[in-house]
Coordinates of C-alpha atoms in Angstrom, one line a residue:
Chain A
X8 CA 0.5 0.5 -0.6
X9 CA 0.9 3.4 -0.6
X10 CA -0.1 6.4 0.4
X11 CA 1.0 10.3 0.3
X12 CA 0.5 12.7 3.0
X13 CA 0.2 16.8 1.6
X14 CA 2.4 19.1 5.3
X15 CA -0.1 21.8 4.2
X16 CA -3.1 22.8 2.1
X17 CA -1.8 26.2 2.1
X18 CA 0.2 28.1 1.4
X19 CA 1.1 31.8 1.4
X20 CA 4.0 33.6 -0.3
X21 CA 5.2 37.3 -1.7
X22 CA 6.2 37.5 -5.2
X23 CA 10.3 36.5 -5.3
X24 CA 10.4 35.3 -2.0
X25 CA 11.1 31.2 -1.6
X26 CA 8.5 28.4 -1.6
X27 CA 8.7 25.6 -0.4
X28 CA 5.6 22.9 -0.3
X29 CA 5.9 19.3 1.9
X30 CA 5.3 16.6 1.2
X31 CA 5.4 13.3 2.1
X32 CA 5.9 9.4 1.0
X33 CA 4.6 6.2 1.8
X34 CA 5.3 3.1 -0.2
X35 CA 6.8 -0.6 0.0
X36 CA 9.8 -0.6 -2.3
X37 CA 11.2 2.0 -4.1
X38 CA 8.8 4.5 -5.7
X39 CA 8.8 6.9 -8.7
X40 CA 7.3 10.4 -7.3
X41 CA 6.3 13.5 -9.8
X42 CA 4.7 16.9 -8.7
X43 CA 2.0 18.5 -10.6
X44 CA 0.6 21.7 -10.2
X45 CA -3.0 22.5 -11.5
X46 CA -3.8 26.0 -13.0
X47 CA -7.9 27.4 -11.9
X48 CA -10.1 25.2 -14.9
X49 CA -7.4 23.7 -15.8
X50 CA -5.8 20.6 -16.2
X51 CA -2.6 19.1 -14.2
X52 CA 0.3 19.6 -15.5
X53 CA 3.4 17.4 -15.1
X54 CA 6.6 20.0 -13.0
X55 CA 8.6 17.5 -12.5
X56 CA 9.5 13.2 -11.8
X57 CA 12.0 11.7 -9.6
X58 CA 13.1 7.9 -10.4
X59 CA 16.3 7.1 -8.4
X60 CA 18.4 8.3 -11.4
X61 CA 19.2 11.7 -8.6
X62 CA 18.0 12.8 -5.7
X63 CA 17.8 16.4 -6.5
X64 CA 15.1 16.6 -9.4
X65 CA 14.7 19.6 -11.4
X66 CA 11.5 20.8 -13.3
X67 CA 10.1 23.0 -15.3
X68 CA 10.2 27.0 -14.6
X69 CA 12.6 27.0 -12.0
X70 CA 11.0 24.3 -9.9
X71 CA 13.1 21.8 -8.0
X72 CA 11.9 18.6 -5.9
X73 CA 15.0 16.5 -3.1
X74 CA 14.0 13.5 -2.3
X75 CA 15.0 12.2 1.2
X76 CA 14.9 8.1 1.2
X77 CA 15.3 8.0 5.6
X78 CA 12.6 11.1 5.8
X79 CA 10.1 10.0 3.0
X80 CA 9.8 13.4 1.7
X81 CA 9.7 15.1 -1.8
X82 CA 9.8 19.0 -1.2
X83 CA 9.2 20.7 -3.9
X84 CA 11.0 24.0 -3.9
X85 CA 11.3 27.3 -5.4
X86 CA 13.7 30.3 -4.9
X87 CA 11.6 33.0 -6.1
X88 CA 8.4 33.2 -6.5
X89 CA 5.8 34.4 -9.3
X90 CA 2.7 35.6 -9.6
X91 CA 2.5 32.7 -12.1
X92 CA 3.4 30.2 -9.8
X93 CA -0.3 30.8 -7.9
X94 CA -2.0 27.5 -8.2
X95 CA -3.1 24.0 -7.2
X96 CA 0.1 21.9 -6.1
X97 CA -0.1 17.6 -6.1
X98 CA 2.7 15.2 -5.0
X99 CA 1.9 11.7 -6.8
X100 CA 3.3 8.4 -6.1
X101 CA 3.2 5.9 -8.6
X102 CA 2.6 2.1 -7.4
X103 CA 4.9 0.5 -10.2
X104 CA 2.0 -2.4 -10.1
X105 CA -0.5 -3.7 -13.0
X106 CA -1.6 0.0 -14.9
X107 CA 0.3 2.6 -12.7
X108 CA -1.4 3.6 -10.9
X109 CA -1.0 6.8 -9.2
X110 CA -1.7 8.3 -5.3
X111 CA -2.4 11.2 -5.2
X112 CA -1.5 13.6 -1.6
X113 CA -4.9 16.2 -1.0
X114 CA -2.6 19.1 -2.5
X115 CA -1.4 22.8 -1.7
X116 CA -3.0 25.4 -2.6
X117 CA -0.1 28.6 -3.7
X118 CA -1.0 31.9 -3.4
X119 CA 1.2 34.5 -4.1
X120 CA 0.9 38.5 -3.1
X121 CA 2.4 40.4 -4.4
Chain B
X17 CA -0.5 16.9 -30.9
X18 CA -3.4 17.7 -29.2
X19 CA -2.2 15.0 -26.1
X20 CA -5.3 14.0 -24.1
X21 CA -9.1 15.8 -25.1
X22 CA -12.1 14.8 -23.4
X23 CA -15.1 16.3 -24.2
X24 CA -18.4 17.8 -23.2
X25 CA -16.1 20.5 -20.6
X26 CA -19.1 21.3 -19.0
X27 CA -22.2 19.7 -18.4
X28 CA -25.3 19.7 -16.1
X29 CA -27.7 16.5 -15.3
X30 CA -31.5 16.2 -13.3
X31 CA -31.0 12.7 -10.6
X32 CA -31.2 9.3 -12.7
X33 CA -30.6 11.1 -16.2
X34 CA -27.0 9.4 -18.2
X35 CA -24.5 10.3 -20.4
X36 CA -21.2 9.3 -21.3
X37 CA -18.2 10.8 -21.0
X38 CA -15.4 11.1 -24.4
X39 CA -11.1 11.3 -23.9
X40 CA -8.8 11.0 -27.0
X41 CA -5.2 10.5 -26.8
X42 CA -3.4 11.2 -29.5
X43 CA 0.5 9.7 -27.9
X44 CA -0.2 6.3 -28.6
X45 CA -0.2 5.4 -25.5
X46 CA -0.8 1.9 -23.9
X47 CA -2.4 2.8 -20.8
X48 CA -5.8 4.9 -20.4
X49 CA -6.9 5.8 -16.8
X50 CA -10.2 8.4 -15.8
X51 CA -9.8 9.7 -12.6
X52 CA -12.6 11.8 -10.4
X53 CA -11.5 15.5 -8.5
X54 CA -13.6 16.7 -5.0
X55 CA -11.9 19.6 -3.2
X56 CA -9.6 18.3 -1.1
X57 CA -9.2 14.9 -2.2
X58 CA -7.3 15.5 -4.5
X59 CA -8.0 12.9 -7.5
X60 CA -9.5 9.6 -7.1
X61 CA -9.1 6.9 -9.1
X62 CA -12.5 5.1 -11.5
X63 CA -11.0 2.6 -13.2
X64 CA -8.2 2.1 -15.9
X65 CA -7.3 0.2 -18.7
X66 CA -3.8 -0.9 -19.0
X67 CA -4.5 -1.9 -23.0
X68 CA -6.7 -1.9 -25.2
X69 CA -9.1 -4.7 -24.7
X70 CA -9.1 -4.4 -21.3
X71 CA -10.2 -2.4 -17.7
X72 CA -9.6 -2.7 -14.1
X73 CA -11.3 -0.8 -11.2
X74 CA -10.0 2.0 -9.2
X75 CA -10.5 3.4 -6.2
X76 CA -14.6 4.9 -6.8
X77 CA -15.8 2.1 -10.0
X78 CA -19.3 2.5 -8.2
X79 CA -21.9 4.5 -10.4
X80 CA -19.8 4.5 -13.1
X81 CA -18.5 2.1 -16.2
X82 CA -15.9 2.4 -19.4
X83 CA -15.6 1.2 -22.8
X84 CA -11.8 1.0 -23.8
X85 CA -13.3 1.3 -27.5
X86 CA -9.6 1.5 -29.2
X87 CA -6.0 2.5 -28.0
X88 CA -7.2 6.0 -29.2
X89 CA -10.8 6.2 -26.7
X90 CA -11.4 5.4 -23.8
X91 CA -15.4 6.9 -21.9
X92 CA -17.1 6.8 -19.1
X93 CA -20.6 6.1 -18.7
X94 CA -22.5 7.3 -15.5
X95 CA -25.9 5.1 -15.9
X96 CA -28.2 6.5 -13.7
X97 CA -26.2 10.2 -11.9
X98 CA -26.7 11.1 -8.2
X99 CA -26.0 14.4 -6.7
X100 CA -22.5 12.2 -5.8
X101 CA -21.1 12.0 -9.3
X102 CA -20.9 15.9 -9.0
X103 CA -17.6 16.5 -9.5
X104 CA -14.6 17.2 -12.1
X105 CA -13.9 14.0 -14.3
X106 CA -10.4 14.2 -15.5
X107 CA -8.9 11.4 -18.3
X108 CA -5.2 10.6 -18.4
X109 CA -3.1 8.3 -20.6
X110 CA 0.3 6.8 -19.7
X111 CA 3.1 5.0 -21.4
X112 CA 5.3 3.5 -18.6
X113 CA 4.2 5.4 -14.9
X114 CA 4.5 9.0 -15.7
X115 CA 0.7 10.2 -16.8
X116 CA -0.8 13.1 -18.6
X117 CA -3.7 14.6 -18.1
X118 CA -7.2 16.2 -20.0
X119 CA -8.5 19.2 -19.5
X120 CA -11.6 18.3 -17.6
X121 CA -15.1 18.0 -17.6
X122 CA -16.7 19.9 -15.2
X123 CA -20.2 18.1 -14.3
X124 CA -22.8 18.8 -11.8
X125 CA -25.8 16.3 -11.0
X126 CA -28.8 18.3 -9.6

């Protein structure tokens, strides 16, 4: 069985300041981990993916995430928030089972203040 | 290359009515999925199809049926809609474990 917990349902930052979105996971095996972003009334877009090649993963739009096996965490960061980063972010783990089913966290909504 | 497309974008139904949500992908992916999204719950898997000709239940299959019409198309049917099925529905496709999502269908059941 696997699960994902996003530790903050809402995060508010000022434009130009760092963003940290926290994610903890539980999995019986070495997982694939993802971050997706969803802008209002839009579908989900893949930000980045971890597959064990490197613990620090760089994604699109300046985001990166660090995989820490000892802490079972996969936190997402960006050094400087932009107004266009206002969206909902989902941490996701892949089951590596038949059908490669995904398990989603509950989401973190990011508000960026001018 | 349109990726994953879904129709309709919006739909309002009355309790007991039926409808089919359509999904198509042009990436030649083997696997396709249907999810529903409800506030604070992320996305939950309804049904998936690992390959053409196969379908399997996900986490919340009750009240839904699916058809994998061919490699490109995967439809979701509500036979008798209920207010609890008010949600946003997303289709996705994948090759390997990376899934690509459509824009969603916003369904309201009155």
